[in-house]
């Protein structure tokens, strides 16, 4: 088999040698050598021999023999060749040798890959058969190291298949990519897991854990790393640090930093308060935003004064949003606090306009162009963003110039046409269908320059600091007409543009270069110059308005003052209009409880290597449709705490990814979550006190934890310690539900101390500090023991309610009263509040000074005297907390009198405890309690004077006091009873009483209006003790939605005289309204209805629109005129005088005007004049009374006009004498004439 293989390969080599001898040319070409397996098929035996050869490091013997034979043959062949032939033979030999060597190497690699693949398959099969869950063979161990040292955590795990390994620090996953370079190194070699931490600091003190899991199970291992600080040789009691600690105590943060909410273009101040003045070494305060150190600037001021460190921003932008951290040096490192500052969008100038873009950055700055990028706003105004407008200005000016005519679709844009060496600033506006946003914050000033300038200068240092600069331009002076550019390619392809880049020609010459870009549509042979009118100075250019979907090739020419180069090689084809897709939204968004006003959100990062610019978070209250923006600057993490929520309200959240294309779709909504504190283990109890003591037992009391962990305290575990022994001992195995416990089996005369821890559903909390020392000896004093559990409720600006429990040890007699003492925090002067003792275990303390902190204690009194004081209460500030609720006193829809109290901060396990007169729960026979959500309602079953008193309510299992009270007085009860009666026996409210309208046709409308009624309302209309129903002549309309009741009577007559009553009922509500229509009221309505009915009928045919009237003309003629309308050809017009037809009248059918002319009116013309117009549709008439006074008025007017027509007096002699006379146009005998002389 070996001989056959050898001869086969030898034949192949000879064949290849013959082919090479004919194909040798002066051109050298690259050859890709295939493996023997790729060129021909081998038998199984051939593959076995090849695999053996490939996997051995020694050269096989037959290969050596074959090589020696080939060399001998070449030598013999070479002896026959001379000169050129010998040289060609040597070259041929070398080529054949190299080809053979490369083939052998390719064979070895191919066979090795097959061997490795087979080994991998075998290994997976073995692992599959031997699968087992992870198990720590050697777990992690605790380490303690000095600061700046390194530490390596190591453990050994057994598992099959190899498990997935995750390291955690204090429960937070360790990601070396997010830590400083080289901080963490994680290794996993053959089941040995290591975590290497370099240069440890005090922050590295933590609990570290490793999680290993495969498909068969998971395992964990934990270890603590303690980093100690080394203070130098002078340490201990002689150190400077110790001396400082004796002099003054280091200041600490007085309050935690709270989230701050600001608005764009408005100032904000973030303040941090300290418990005392900062020491000298603490005053180097530093502020950070998102990990970046902040300094004083024109728009930012950092200040420390009077125990307050503040950061003030004079004009906020969305770029100022982020995580703010204040760091204060301390003796053992530093202390810091972090919070988030939110910057909301400024109010839009146009309703519905989007928010402003943010985070403007300049990239790839060249001599005449750059790339501008920004981040899309979180608020699109309710409609999609259509694009962006870019503006620029010279730095220092406010002359903003637009850079684009059409909106840019993506958040990236090439700005062309800039001047070299000029400094610019840019801003961007977003636009949607409703309008344009406010401009973004201006970018940082950027100066255009030639980025290749530094590369063309060589600096040679010499003579201690001196340098020689050699410019490449000076060495290329011989270049005249430039060479073409190289490497033309598309650096960016967007929906709006294609950005080109290329390399300058090398050598480029001394003269400045310009560039001309040409384009070609793939498939055509026509090159078009793009920028003939605008040569490019930089090796960058952007093309706009390309036809979408078409492919283009580009080439570039160089040009200087000597000429233009040949075109460069074409670029690869580029398809224009490729739309940049938005990212998918995050998945698996989860919401968790955090505090009473915040919620923690977590979501999965995008997969497939997608890297967003960040994430926007949105929330809405359940039951509403409007989404609210949480952050206006994208967060890059996948966990965020959403503050500023309403306690007890239910919210849902969603998240969107952000990239250059804009915002993604919304992620799936989270499950609704109620804003309440997260459940955690409670803090330690405190305030231990001895309440009673016998010979071998002691009764101990204590105060509850200040932090209950968001749920009910299930009990306490108590430990005791005899000072004569070393160890502590458990008092109880099962949790104690109350906070008073009697410890038995003690040694009389021994001194004991106690400690306790609380338990809730989250677990057992911290162990308290040991109590004071108590000696076990029987109490025999006559005075009573101390009261206990002194607490304050209903804390307001100037008052509070104090409660306590009676002493367990009463002494020589029962307790008869109590004295309450008070002092201000920080003072040791106790002041007795009540001059006379009080018998109750509660007291209202008034006249407190708002904002001051007080402490209270109580002493009990019996016949033997006053006993020792109680343990002081916790300090309390006399101030009404924001959002404090009071008890609501009212009447519900059913008419029940109730007292309601709402507590949004309550927990799931919280209860409302109602009390009357602070003596215990109200009588269950008189009240009923209802709870729904965060609200509790106390309902009075049968209200009476027995229910008068003080009602109080308190919410349990919360950290802060939530309580209130109200006093139900006789006056309040009477008002509530009246309101209750009105609700249970409601009246329909009257808006407008009975009204009477006479309609145009003479119909009479009776109507009234009440409040809006439901669809189930009923109406009964009674007329003279009989119920009316709707008929054509008596139509009833009942519009319930408007509360309108109307009755329309068509022919109003005497039969309609009487009393009308409308009876209404709507559920429980009733009322009735009566109208009396008789006597003068009825007559007046009937007369008006009859007149309007006649008038309407009249208007259906011909009728007069101007009644008959008279007029005296200048010729002393009397004209009677009238005017009719709605006439036809067959309409007739007649005149009547004293009920007799009169001729002589004139009627014009076109104008409808009738005229009767009386030329010489006389006494006989006195009488009644009438004009009548009629046809088959009807008739109408108008009358004029010219009798008595009316006729006299006519004559007076006639005399006046006649007198005005008189001529001057004339004289005429006659036989009788002189005649004096005048002429007038009209004169009758009944006209009186009077002459006057002088």
Tab-separated table of N, CA and C in Angstrom, residues 143-147 149-151 200 225-229:
chain	number	residue	atom	x	y	z
A	143	UNK	N	-10.981	36.389	52.561
A	143	UNK	CA	-9.686	37.032	52.399
A	143	UNK	C	-9.700	38.389	53.101
A	144	UNK	N	-8.582	38.760	53.693
A	144	UNK	CA	-8.367	40.091	54.250
A	144	UNK	C	-7.037	40.596	53.715
A	145	UNK	N	-7.058	41.720	53.039
A	145	UNK	CA	-5.861	42.244	52.401
A	145	UNK	C	-5.747	43.727	52.721
A	146	UNK	N	-4.523	44.251	52.499
A	146	UNK	CA	-4.294	45.676	52.663
A	146	UNK	C	-4.698	46.405	51.393
A	147	UNK	N	-5.005	47.679	51.560
A	147	UNK	CA	-5.377	48.513	50.418
A	147	UNK	C	-4.247	48.533	49.388
A	149	UNK	N	-3.357	46.256	47.476
A	149	UNK	CA	-2.855	44.923	47.165
A	149	UNK	C	-3.850	44.245	46.220
A	150	UNK	N	-3.471	43.087	45.721
A	150	UNK	CA	-4.373	42.326	44.876
A	150	UNK	C	-4.805	41.067	45.609
A	151	UNK	N	-5.940	40.524	45.198
A	151	UNK	CA	-6.476	39.338	45.841
A	151	UNK	C	-7.049	38.438	44.754
A	200	UNK	N	-6.716	46.661	45.213
A	200	UNK	CA	-7.939	46.730	46.019
A	200	UNK	C	-8.059	48.090	46.702
A	225	UNK	N	-14.509	39.565	51.313
A	225	UNK	CA	-13.189	40.185	51.154
A	225	UNK	C	-13.183	41.456	51.993
A	226	UNK	N	-12.231	41.551	52.899
A	226	UNK	CA	-12.084	42.724	53.759
A	226	UNK	C	-10.808	43.447	53.368
A	227	UNK	N	-10.951	44.688	52.951
A	227	UNK	CA	-9.802	45.506	52.559
A	227	UNK	C	-9.506	46.467	53.693
A	228	UNK	N	-8.288	46.405	54.212
A	228	UNK	CA	-7.884	47.260	55.322
A	228	UNK	C	-7.023	48.415	54.815
A	229	UNK	N	-7.182	49.564	55.454
A	229	UNK	CA	-6.430	50.743	55.046
A	229	UNK	C	-5.177	50.850	55.909
